Structures are given as structure tokens and as C-alpha cells.
Amino acid sequence: MGGRGRGIFHSNHRGRGNRGGAGPNFQHKPPKPLVVHQPFDMVQVQESHFTRVGEPPNESAFQQALVKRSQDLTPTPEEQTSVLNLVAKVQSAVEALIVAPPDKFEVTIDEVKQVGSFKKGTMMAGSNTADLVVILKSLPTIQAVASLGQKIVENMKDADNKEVLTLIPGEDGVLVKSPSACVRLLIATIPPNLRQLDPELHLPFKGLQMNLAMVRHTKWFEEYASHSAIKVLVRLLKDLQRRFSGLQPIHVWMLDLLAHYSVMNTPSGDPLPINAAYRRVLQLLSSGIFLPGSLGIVDPCEYGQKRVHQDLSLEEQDLVCYTAQTLLRVLTHGGDPHVLGLVGASNVDKDMSIWEGVVVTPSDQAYEPSVEELSTELMAH
């Protein structure tokens, strides 16, 4: 396959203004206008611009391999039952504190919500962990969160003295662990409290904000992404990301939206089968859906038409793109067992490989950091 067509792109820092005080700054040119482009999407243009001259390839074997891989990645009924039982007990203990808080207990809870992969039905095999967001009415001090975790475990042991539980503190909450499952209690607070946070006393603002966002993400996913093909694709993408480090900058919410887009965003409105949707994900990433200036995917849970890839650095955007380009070429020329993880560990994203006489050389970076960034990095070391 030919070149990547991305060229060389550099970081672009906006001028910070005159340090001397108010007034206009004539030393910096105005920022260049953002050039927005729509990444190439074969699914959207195939019927109107590319007339097929032969029969479509038979992808039944590829489709069966995807389904089999998805089954391998799906938790067993025993795993799901273990997590479900612990979630029910932890949530019951939290709700008891909402309905009848103990005397002199200073933590006031507004509500508790199930979020994350277990709630969405995309949990991976071997990852027996569910997430609950506990939204506090009181300010989320570090001490208050520790007291809350201890009280929840106490209540659970009072209800069943045979419970074997471990409480592990974290940066944005606590982890309740049993021998067979875990529940993360992610702490958030009501929005008015976010303006009263003290970094030395309370949990970090960013973590609290992210936990509130998880509630919105889970609600959106349940309403708009409940199609089984989306859930299967999310699991497959998590597995792909886990095995190829170049895709790791893509966070879970981006994977959810990318899977939804790839399955549901079609000219006819009909969902794509899993084999076409999987291939489409790599095509979209390869064509630069998460590169600078791309229309990308709008975050449906945020205001202001924010694109989900805006939080990635330029280096991360480039890394995701050229990794996907390499994997797409390997997949296209018959290396799907390596891309799907059917042959164990594989380095096809980093090492040259040959498929039916076709040499696939891994793509490399197009991003070049600015002189200012290089100087800053050198000074940091």
C-alpha cells in the first residue's frame, strides 16, 4: 500500500500575550484559522464513488474468528455472577447510608450510580471489577472518603460476618475487594462543591470531574449504544489496544464512541456486521479521524462541540494513526490472526512482516516537536 498522506505536522503554540501588563501585544501573529477536514470513510462513499467491479470477498472466516475471539474475551457466567453479587452488596450498603445515615457520620451522600464496563456490558474476561460512582453532598475530603469506605465495609460485615473484604484506598475513591471480585467506589460531588475545593484537603478536581462524566457516559451508552455488535466491537477494541501499545492513548470513552460510530453511522442507517465494523475502525484511525483538524467524533456528553480526541497530545494522535495504518495493512494482506491475537504475542506493529509475498513495513511518525518543546524537554531532564 502507498504512503500515508499525513505529511509532517508540527505543534502550534498560541501566543500568551504581553507579560508586562494589559494592552495589545503586537509581537505575535494572530493564530492561523483551524482547517477542519472530514477523514476518508470508505463506508460513506463506496456506493456513490467506488463502483464494485467484482464480487465482494468472502469474509465468513474472518467474521467467525471475530466472534470466537469475542467469546474468549467475554467473562464466564461465574465471573459475572461474582461481580454482580458484590455490586449488589456494596450498593445496598451505600444506599443504607443514604436512607439512614448513622449519628455523627459527617459524610452526606446524594446518590450512587453504577457505571463503567460492567454496567455497559463490555467487561473483559479476567477483569472482575465493577464501578460505582458515589456522589457526595458534603465536600470530598480525603478523610471523609476513607471514613466512607470503612463504614461501607463495616456494614457489609455486619450483614454477613463471613464476608472476607479488603479496603484499598485510591486517588479518586476506594476499592472494595473480595476473593473473587472487586468494586471501585469512585467519588464525585455535587457541582456547586467543585468551586469550593482545596487541593490540600479534598480529592483532586480532575478526578471528581471525570467520575461525574462517567455517569453521563454510561447513561448515553445505555440509551444509544445497546446494540450487541457495538458491545462486541468494544471488547475487541479493548483487546487490540491492550496488545498494541500505539493504540493505548485512546481512552475507554473514545473506544465506546468509535465502536458506536463504526457500527451505526452508515448511509442506509443499518448497522454494519462485526467484520466490516472492525475493519472500518482501523480505516478511520488510519485516515486520521483523531488527527489535528479532523472533524473526528463529537463528544455527545459535553457542551461546545468538543471532539473526543482533543485531549490527546499531537504525539499521541500521530502514534495512534501510524499504528492503525500498520495494523490495517497487515489485516488486508492476510495477517488477521496476528491482529486479532489468535497466535499469542505479536510485534507486527513494530517489525517488518511478509504476507503472501507482500512486505509490510511498519509506518513511522510524522509528528516533529517544535524547537520550544525540545528545549523544554531537555531542561526537564
Short mmCIF file of C-alpha atoms in Angstrom, two decimals:
data_model
loop_
_atom_site.label_atom_id
_atom_site.label_comp_id
_atom_site.label_asym_id
_atom_site.label_seq_id
_atom_site.Cartn_x
_atom_site.Cartn_y
_atom_site.Cartn_z
CA MET A 1 0.00 0.00 0.00
CA GLY A 2 1.14 3.53 -0.64
CA GLY A 3 2.18 6.40 1.57
CA ARG A 4 0.19 7.64 4.48
CA GLY A 5 -0.59 11.11 3.15
CA ARG A 6 -0.20 12.78 6.53
CA GLY A 7 2.89 14.86 5.73
CA ILE A 8 4.80 16.44 8.60
CA PHE A 9 2.87 18.34 11.21
CA HIS A 10 4.28 20.50 13.98
CA SER A 11 2.96 21.68 17.30
CA ASN A 12 1.44 25.14 17.29
CA HIS A 13 1.52 27.23 20.44
CA ARG A 14 -0.80 30.19 20.76
CA GLY A 15 0.86 33.42 21.90
CA ARG A 16 0.49 34.06 25.61
CA GLY A 17 0.26 37.84 25.38
CA ASN A 18 2.36 40.60 26.91
CA ARG A 19 3.73 39.74 30.32
CA GLY A 20 4.19 43.41 31.07
CA GLY A 21 0.51 44.05 31.71
CA ALA A 22 -2.64 44.97 29.85
CA GLY A 23 -2.77 46.25 26.33
CA PRO A 24 -2.39 44.68 22.88
CA ASN A 25 0.55 42.50 22.03
CA PHE A 26 1.97 43.19 18.56
CA GLN A 27 4.84 40.74 18.86
CA HIS A 28 2.78 37.67 17.94
CA LYS A 29 0.92 36.98 14.74
CA PRO A 30 -2.74 36.01 15.14
CA PRO A 31 -3.30 32.25 15.26
CA LYS A 32 -3.95 30.54 11.97
CA PRO A 33 -7.58 29.51 11.43
CA LEU A 34 -8.32 25.87 12.14
CA VAL A 35 -8.67 23.89 8.92
CA VAL A 36 -11.29 21.24 9.54
CA HIS A 37 -11.35 18.18 7.32
CA GLN A 38 -13.53 15.10 7.07
CA PRO A 39 -11.40 11.94 7.19
CA PHE A 40 -11.87 9.50 4.33
CA ASP A 41 -14.51 6.90 5.15
CA MET A 42 -14.97 4.11 2.61
CA VAL A 43 -18.33 3.10 4.07
CA GLN A 44 -19.81 6.55 3.42
CA VAL A 45 -18.51 6.94 -0.15
CA GLN A 46 -18.27 3.41 -1.51
CA GLU A 47 -21.69 3.26 -3.17
CA SER A 48 -21.58 6.78 -4.61
CA HIS A 49 -17.93 7.00 -5.73
CA PHE A 50 -16.49 3.49 -6.00
CA THR A 51 -18.49 1.09 -8.13
CA ARG A 52 -17.64 -2.52 -7.34
CA VAL A 53 -16.46 -4.43 -10.43
CA GLY A 54 -16.48 -7.90 -8.92
CA GLU A 55 -18.00 -9.99 -6.19
CA PRO A 56 -17.21 -8.87 -2.63
CA PRO A 57 -14.66 -11.06 -0.87
CA ASN A 58 -15.94 -13.86 1.31
CA GLU A 59 -15.23 -12.79 4.89
CA SER A 60 -17.13 -15.55 6.68
CA ALA A 61 -13.90 -16.98 8.15
CA PHE A 62 -12.84 -13.53 9.39
CA GLN A 63 -16.28 -12.93 10.86
CA GLN A 64 -16.23 -16.29 12.65
CA ALA A 65 -12.75 -15.53 14.01
CA LEU A 66 -14.02 -12.21 15.42
CA VAL A 67 -17.00 -13.88 17.07
CA LYS A 68 -14.77 -16.60 18.54
CA ARG A 69 -12.31 -14.01 19.84
CA SER A 70 -15.17 -12.04 21.38
CA GLN A 71 -16.40 -15.17 23.17
CA ASP A 72 -12.92 -15.76 24.57
CA LEU A 73 -12.86 -12.17 25.86
CA THR A 74 -16.31 -12.38 27.47
CA PRO A 75 -16.42 -13.10 31.23
CA THR A 76 -17.72 -16.50 32.22
CA PRO A 77 -21.12 -16.74 33.93
CA GLU A 78 -19.30 -17.46 37.19
CA GLU A 79 -17.21 -14.28 36.86
CA GLN A 80 -20.25 -12.18 36.06
CA THR A 81 -22.17 -13.66 39.00
CA SER A 82 -19.31 -12.95 41.41
CA VAL A 83 -19.15 -9.31 40.33
CA LEU A 84 -22.93 -8.91 40.35
CA ASN A 85 -23.20 -10.26 43.90
CA LEU A 86 -20.51 -7.93 45.23
CA VAL A 87 -22.02 -4.93 43.40
CA ALA A 88 -25.41 -5.65 44.95
CA LYS A 89 -23.93 -5.86 48.47
CA VAL A 90 -21.82 -2.71 48.12
CA GLN A 91 -24.64 -0.72 46.56
CA SER A 92 -27.02 -1.86 49.29
CA ALA A 93 -24.55 -0.72 51.96
CA VAL A 94 -24.20 2.70 50.30
CA GLU A 95 -27.96 3.12 49.91
CA ALA A 96 -28.41 2.29 53.60
CA LEU A 97 -26.15 5.24 54.43
CA ILE A 98 -28.30 7.47 52.21
CA VAL A 99 -31.61 6.39 53.74
CA ALA A 100 -30.49 6.15 57.37
CA PRO A 101 -27.11 7.81 57.96
CA PRO A 102 -25.53 6.98 61.34
CA ASP A 103 -25.40 9.60 64.05
CA LYS A 104 -22.39 11.93 63.86
CA PHE A 105 -21.44 10.49 60.46
CA GLU A 106 -20.22 13.56 58.60
CA VAL A 107 -20.34 12.17 55.07
CA THR A 108 -23.59 13.04 53.29
CA ILE A 109 -24.36 11.05 50.14
CA ASP A 110 -26.58 12.36 47.35
CA GLU A 111 -26.82 9.19 45.20
CA VAL A 112 -24.92 6.19 43.92
CA LYS A 113 -24.76 5.10 40.27
CA GLN A 114 -23.44 2.01 38.51
CA VAL A 115 -21.05 3.00 35.73
CA GLY A 116 -18.28 1.56 33.59
CA SER A 117 -17.76 -1.63 31.64
CA PHE A 118 -19.76 -3.96 33.89
CA LYS A 119 -22.84 -1.74 33.68
CA LYS A 120 -22.44 -1.28 29.93
CA GLY A 121 -21.96 -5.00 29.27
CA THR A 122 -18.41 -4.66 27.92
CA MET A 123 -16.41 -6.09 30.83
CA MET A 124 -13.42 -8.24 29.83
CA ALA A 125 -12.76 -11.78 30.96
CA GLY A 126 -10.40 -11.88 33.93
CA SER A 127 -11.20 -8.31 34.93
CA ASN A 128 -13.73 -8.94 37.66
CA THR A 129 -14.14 -5.30 38.59
CA ALA A 130 -17.24 -3.10 38.58
CA ASP A 131 -17.50 0.63 39.16
CA LEU A 132 -19.88 2.66 41.30
CA VAL A 133 -19.86 6.46 41.43
CA VAL A 134 -20.82 7.81 44.85
CA ILE A 135 -21.92 11.45 44.58
CA LEU A 136 -21.46 13.32 47.85
CA LYS A 137 -23.44 16.30 49.07
CA SER A 138 -20.65 17.05 51.52
CA LEU A 139 -17.18 18.12 50.45
CA PRO A 140 -14.99 15.17 49.41
CA THR A 141 -12.17 15.42 51.93
CA ILE A 142 -9.57 12.67 51.94
CA GLN A 143 -10.56 11.75 55.50
CA ALA A 144 -14.27 11.65 54.62
CA VAL A 145 -13.66 9.23 51.75
CA ALA A 146 -11.60 6.95 53.98
CA SER A 147 -14.36 7.01 56.63
CA LEU A 148 -16.98 6.24 54.00
CA GLY A 149 -15.08 3.20 52.75
CA GLN A 150 -14.59 1.89 56.28
CA LYS A 151 -18.27 2.35 57.13
CA ILE A 152 -19.39 0.52 53.97
CA VAL A 153 -17.14 -2.46 54.74
CA GLU A 154 -18.33 -2.48 58.37
CA ASN A 155 -21.97 -2.56 57.28
CA MET A 156 -21.28 -5.38 54.83
CA LYS A 157 -19.55 -7.46 57.51
CA ASP A 158 -22.37 -6.75 59.96
CA ALA A 159 -24.84 -8.11 57.39
CA ASP A 160 -22.68 -11.20 56.82
CA ASN A 161 -19.90 -11.91 59.28
CA LYS A 162 -18.42 -14.46 56.89
CA GLU A 163 -17.54 -11.78 54.35
CA VAL A 164 -13.82 -11.55 53.60
CA LEU A 165 -13.26 -8.00 52.39
CA THR A 166 -10.27 -5.75 51.84
CA LEU A 167 -10.45 -1.97 51.60
CA ILE A 168 -7.81 -0.33 49.40
CA PRO A 169 -7.64 3.48 49.17
CA GLY A 170 -7.10 5.16 45.81
CA GLU A 171 -6.60 8.63 44.36
CA ASP A 172 -10.26 9.14 43.46
CA GLY A 173 -12.03 6.71 45.79
CA VAL A 174 -11.63 3.30 47.39
CA LEU A 175 -11.60 -0.30 46.23
CA VAL A 176 -13.66 -2.96 47.98
CA LYS A 177 -12.15 -6.34 47.23
CA SER A 178 -13.47 -9.83 47.88
CA PRO A 179 -11.68 -13.09 46.99
CA SER A 180 -13.50 -13.30 43.64
CA ALA A 181 -14.40 -9.72 42.60
CA CYS A 182 -13.74 -6.01 43.15
CA VAL A 183 -15.88 -2.90 43.25
CA ARG A 184 -14.35 0.52 42.73
CA LEU A 185 -16.13 3.28 44.63
CA LEU A 186 -15.37 6.38 42.59
CA ILE A 187 -16.11 9.57 44.47
CA ALA A 188 -17.80 12.62 42.94
CA THR A 189 -19.60 15.57 44.45
CA ILE A 190 -22.49 17.82 43.51
CA PRO A 191 -21.38 20.52 41.00
CA PRO A 192 -21.64 23.51 43.42
CA ASN A 193 -18.99 21.88 45.62
CA LEU A 194 -16.44 21.85 42.80
CA ARG A 195 -15.91 25.59 43.30
CA GLN A 196 -15.01 25.10 46.98
CA LEU A 197 -12.26 22.52 46.64
CA ASP A 198 -8.96 22.90 48.46
CA PRO A 199 -6.18 20.81 46.84
CA GLU A 200 -4.65 20.09 50.25
CA LEU A 201 -7.89 18.85 51.83
CA HIS A 202 -10.04 17.38 49.06
CA LEU A 203 -9.76 14.83 46.29
CA PRO A 204 -8.31 16.21 43.03
CA PHE A 205 -10.71 18.29 40.94
CA LYS A 206 -9.88 16.41 37.74
CA GLY A 207 -10.75 13.02 39.23
CA LEU A 208 -14.05 14.27 40.63
CA GLN A 209 -14.94 15.77 37.26
CA MET A 210 -14.04 12.56 35.42
CA ASN A 211 -16.18 10.48 37.76
CA LEU A 212 -19.18 12.73 37.13
CA ALA A 213 -18.52 12.34 33.39
CA MET A 214 -18.60 8.55 33.78
CA VAL A 215 -22.22 8.83 34.94
CA ARG A 216 -23.11 10.74 31.74
CA HIS A 217 -21.13 8.34 29.56
CA THR A 218 -22.83 5.25 30.97
CA LYS A 219 -26.29 6.77 30.61
CA TRP A 220 -25.58 7.70 26.97
CA PHE A 221 -24.19 4.25 26.19
CA GLU A 222 -27.26 2.51 27.61
CA GLU A 223 -29.58 4.73 25.56
CA TYR A 224 -27.76 4.81 22.22
CA ALA A 225 -25.19 2.00 22.10
CA SER A 226 -27.06 -1.04 23.34
CA HIS A 227 -26.75 -2.89 20.01
CA SER A 228 -24.94 -6.19 20.57
CA ALA A 229 -22.49 -5.56 17.70
CA ILE A 230 -21.29 -2.38 19.45
CA LYS A 231 -20.61 -4.23 22.69
CA VAL A 232 -18.76 -6.99 20.85
CA LEU A 233 -16.69 -4.41 18.98
CA VAL A 234 -15.82 -2.52 22.17
CA ARG A 235 -14.47 -5.72 23.69
CA LEU A 236 -12.42 -6.50 20.58
CA LEU A 237 -11.00 -2.96 20.52
CA LYS A 238 -10.05 -3.12 24.19
CA ASP A 239 -8.18 -6.34 23.43
CA LEU A 240 -6.49 -4.78 20.39
CA GLN A 241 -5.45 -1.77 22.45
CA ARG A 242 -4.10 -3.99 25.22
CA ARG A 243 -1.81 -5.84 22.79
CA PHE A 244 -0.56 -2.92 20.68
CA SER A 245 0.91 -0.06 22.70
CA GLY A 246 0.47 2.50 19.92
CA LEU A 247 -3.30 2.44 20.48
CA GLN A 248 -3.14 2.90 24.25
CA PRO A 249 -3.62 6.70 24.19
CA ILE A 250 -7.24 6.04 23.15
CA HIS A 251 -9.24 6.03 26.38
CA VAL A 252 -12.33 3.90 27.03
CA TRP A 253 -14.88 6.61 26.21
CA MET A 254 -13.20 7.16 22.83
CA LEU A 255 -13.39 3.40 22.16
CA ASP A 256 -17.10 3.40 23.02
CA LEU A 257 -17.85 6.26 20.63
CA LEU A 258 -15.61 4.86 17.90
CA ALA A 259 -17.37 1.49 18.10
CA HIS A 260 -20.80 3.16 18.00
CA TYR A 261 -19.79 5.31 15.01
CA SER A 262 -18.33 2.35 13.10
CA VAL A 263 -21.38 0.14 13.58
CA MET A 264 -24.24 2.64 13.35
CA ASN A 265 -23.09 5.56 11.18
CA THR A 266 -23.97 4.18 7.74
CA PRO A 267 -25.66 5.67 4.65
CA SER A 268 -28.62 3.30 4.97
CA GLY A 269 -28.92 3.56 8.75
CA ASP A 270 -28.49 -0.21 9.07
CA PRO A 271 -25.77 -1.42 11.46
CA LEU A 272 -22.66 -2.94 9.93
CA PRO A 273 -21.77 -6.58 10.61
CA ILE A 274 -18.90 -7.03 13.03
CA ASN A 275 -16.29 -7.88 10.37
CA ALA A 276 -16.99 -4.67 8.40
CA ALA A 277 -17.17 -2.55 11.56
CA TYR A 278 -13.84 -3.89 12.87
CA ARG A 279 -12.11 -3.15 9.59
CA ARG A 280 -13.77 0.28 9.47
CA VAL A 281 -12.29 1.23 12.86
CA LEU A 282 -8.76 0.67 11.55
CA GLN A 283 -9.60 2.50 8.32
CA LEU A 284 -10.92 5.53 10.21
CA LEU A 285 -7.93 5.68 12.54
CA SER A 286 -5.59 5.27 9.57
CA SER A 287 -7.26 8.08 7.63
CA GLY A 288 -6.75 10.47 10.54
CA ILE A 289 -10.07 10.67 12.34
CA PHE A 290 -8.10 11.54 15.50
CA LEU A 291 -5.52 13.84 13.88
CA PRO A 292 -5.33 17.66 14.24
CA GLY A 293 -8.01 19.48 12.26
CA SER A 294 -10.17 16.39 11.82
CA LEU A 295 -13.89 16.64 12.41
CA GLY A 296 -13.38 13.49 14.46
CA ILE A 297 -16.24 12.44 16.72
CA VAL A 298 -18.15 15.00 18.76
CA ASP A 299 -18.46 14.15 22.44
CA PRO A 300 -22.25 13.80 22.95
CA CYS A 301 -21.92 14.37 26.70
CA GLU A 302 -20.08 17.70 26.58
CA TYR A 303 -21.05 21.21 25.52
CA GLY A 304 -19.43 23.22 22.74
CA GLN A 305 -18.99 20.57 20.03
CA LYS A 306 -15.89 19.19 21.72
CA ARG A 307 -14.08 16.47 19.77
CA VAL A 308 -13.11 13.45 21.82
CA HIS A 309 -9.54 13.43 20.52
CA GLN A 310 -8.82 17.00 21.64
CA ASP A 311 -7.34 15.74 24.92
CA LEU A 312 -4.67 13.69 23.15
CA SER A 313 -1.29 15.29 22.57
CA LEU A 314 -0.08 15.74 18.98
CA GLU A 315 2.44 12.95 19.53
CA GLU A 316 -0.32 10.61 20.75
CA GLN A 317 -2.59 11.47 17.81
CA ASP A 318 0.22 10.62 15.40
CA LEU A 319 1.10 7.41 17.27
CA VAL A 320 -2.48 6.15 17.09
CA CYS A 321 -2.69 6.95 13.38
CA TYR A 322 0.50 5.27 12.21
CA THR A 323 -0.05 2.22 14.43
CA ALA A 324 -3.51 1.72 12.92
CA GLN A 325 -2.08 2.12 9.40
CA THR A 326 0.38 -0.71 10.00
CA LEU A 327 -2.28 -2.99 11.51
CA LEU A 328 -4.68 -2.27 8.64
CA ARG A 329 -2.08 -3.24 6.06
CA VAL A 330 -1.28 -6.46 7.94
CA LEU A 331 -5.01 -7.25 8.19
CA THR A 332 -5.58 -6.50 4.49
CA HIS A 333 -2.85 -8.87 3.32
CA GLY A 334 -3.87 -11.86 5.42
CA GLY A 335 -2.36 -11.26 8.84
CA ASP A 336 -5.66 -11.21 10.73
CA PRO A 337 -4.61 -13.97 13.20
CA HIS A 338 -1.83 -11.64 14.40
CA VAL A 339 -4.08 -8.58 14.55
CA LEU A 340 -6.80 -10.46 16.43
CA GLY A 341 -4.38 -12.05 18.89
CA LEU A 342 -5.06 -15.61 17.81
CA VAL A 343 -1.34 -16.51 17.71
CA GLY A 344 -0.18 -15.09 21.03
CA ALA A 345 2.07 -12.07 21.32
CA SER A 346 2.86 -10.31 18.05
CA ASN A 347 5.08 -7.39 17.07
CA VAL A 348 3.67 -6.78 13.58
CA ASP A 349 3.14 -3.13 14.57
CA LYS A 350 6.90 -2.68 15.05
CA ASP A 351 8.61 -5.36 12.92
CA MET A 352 8.58 -5.87 9.16
CA SER A 353 6.40 -8.82 8.09
CA ILE A 354 5.62 -10.64 4.84
CA TRP A 355 2.12 -11.81 3.88
CA GLU A 356 1.69 -13.84 0.68
CA GLY A 357 4.69 -12.15 -0.85
CA VAL A 358 3.69 -8.63 0.26
CA VAL A 359 6.17 -6.87 2.54
CA VAL A 360 4.58 -4.72 5.23
CA THR A 361 6.98 -2.23 6.76
CA PRO A 362 5.63 -0.53 9.90
CA SER A 363 4.67 3.11 9.47
CA ASP A 364 6.65 5.65 11.43
CA GLN A 365 5.95 9.01 12.98
CA ALA A 366 5.13 12.16 11.01
CA TYR A 367 4.98 14.47 14.02
CA GLU A 368 8.02 16.58 14.79
CA PRO A 369 8.09 18.50 18.08
CA SER A 370 8.84 22.19 17.92
CA VAL A 371 12.19 23.62 18.99
CA GLU A 372 10.47 25.08 22.06
CA GLU A 373 9.15 21.66 23.10
CA LEU A 374 12.53 20.02 22.62
CA SER A 375 14.19 22.73 24.73
CA THR A 376 11.59 22.31 27.48
CA GLU A 377 12.10 18.52 27.49
CA LEU A 378 15.87 18.88 27.71
CA MET A 379 15.58 21.33 30.59
CA ALA A 380 13.23 18.92 32.40
CA HIS A 381 15.93 16.23 32.27
#
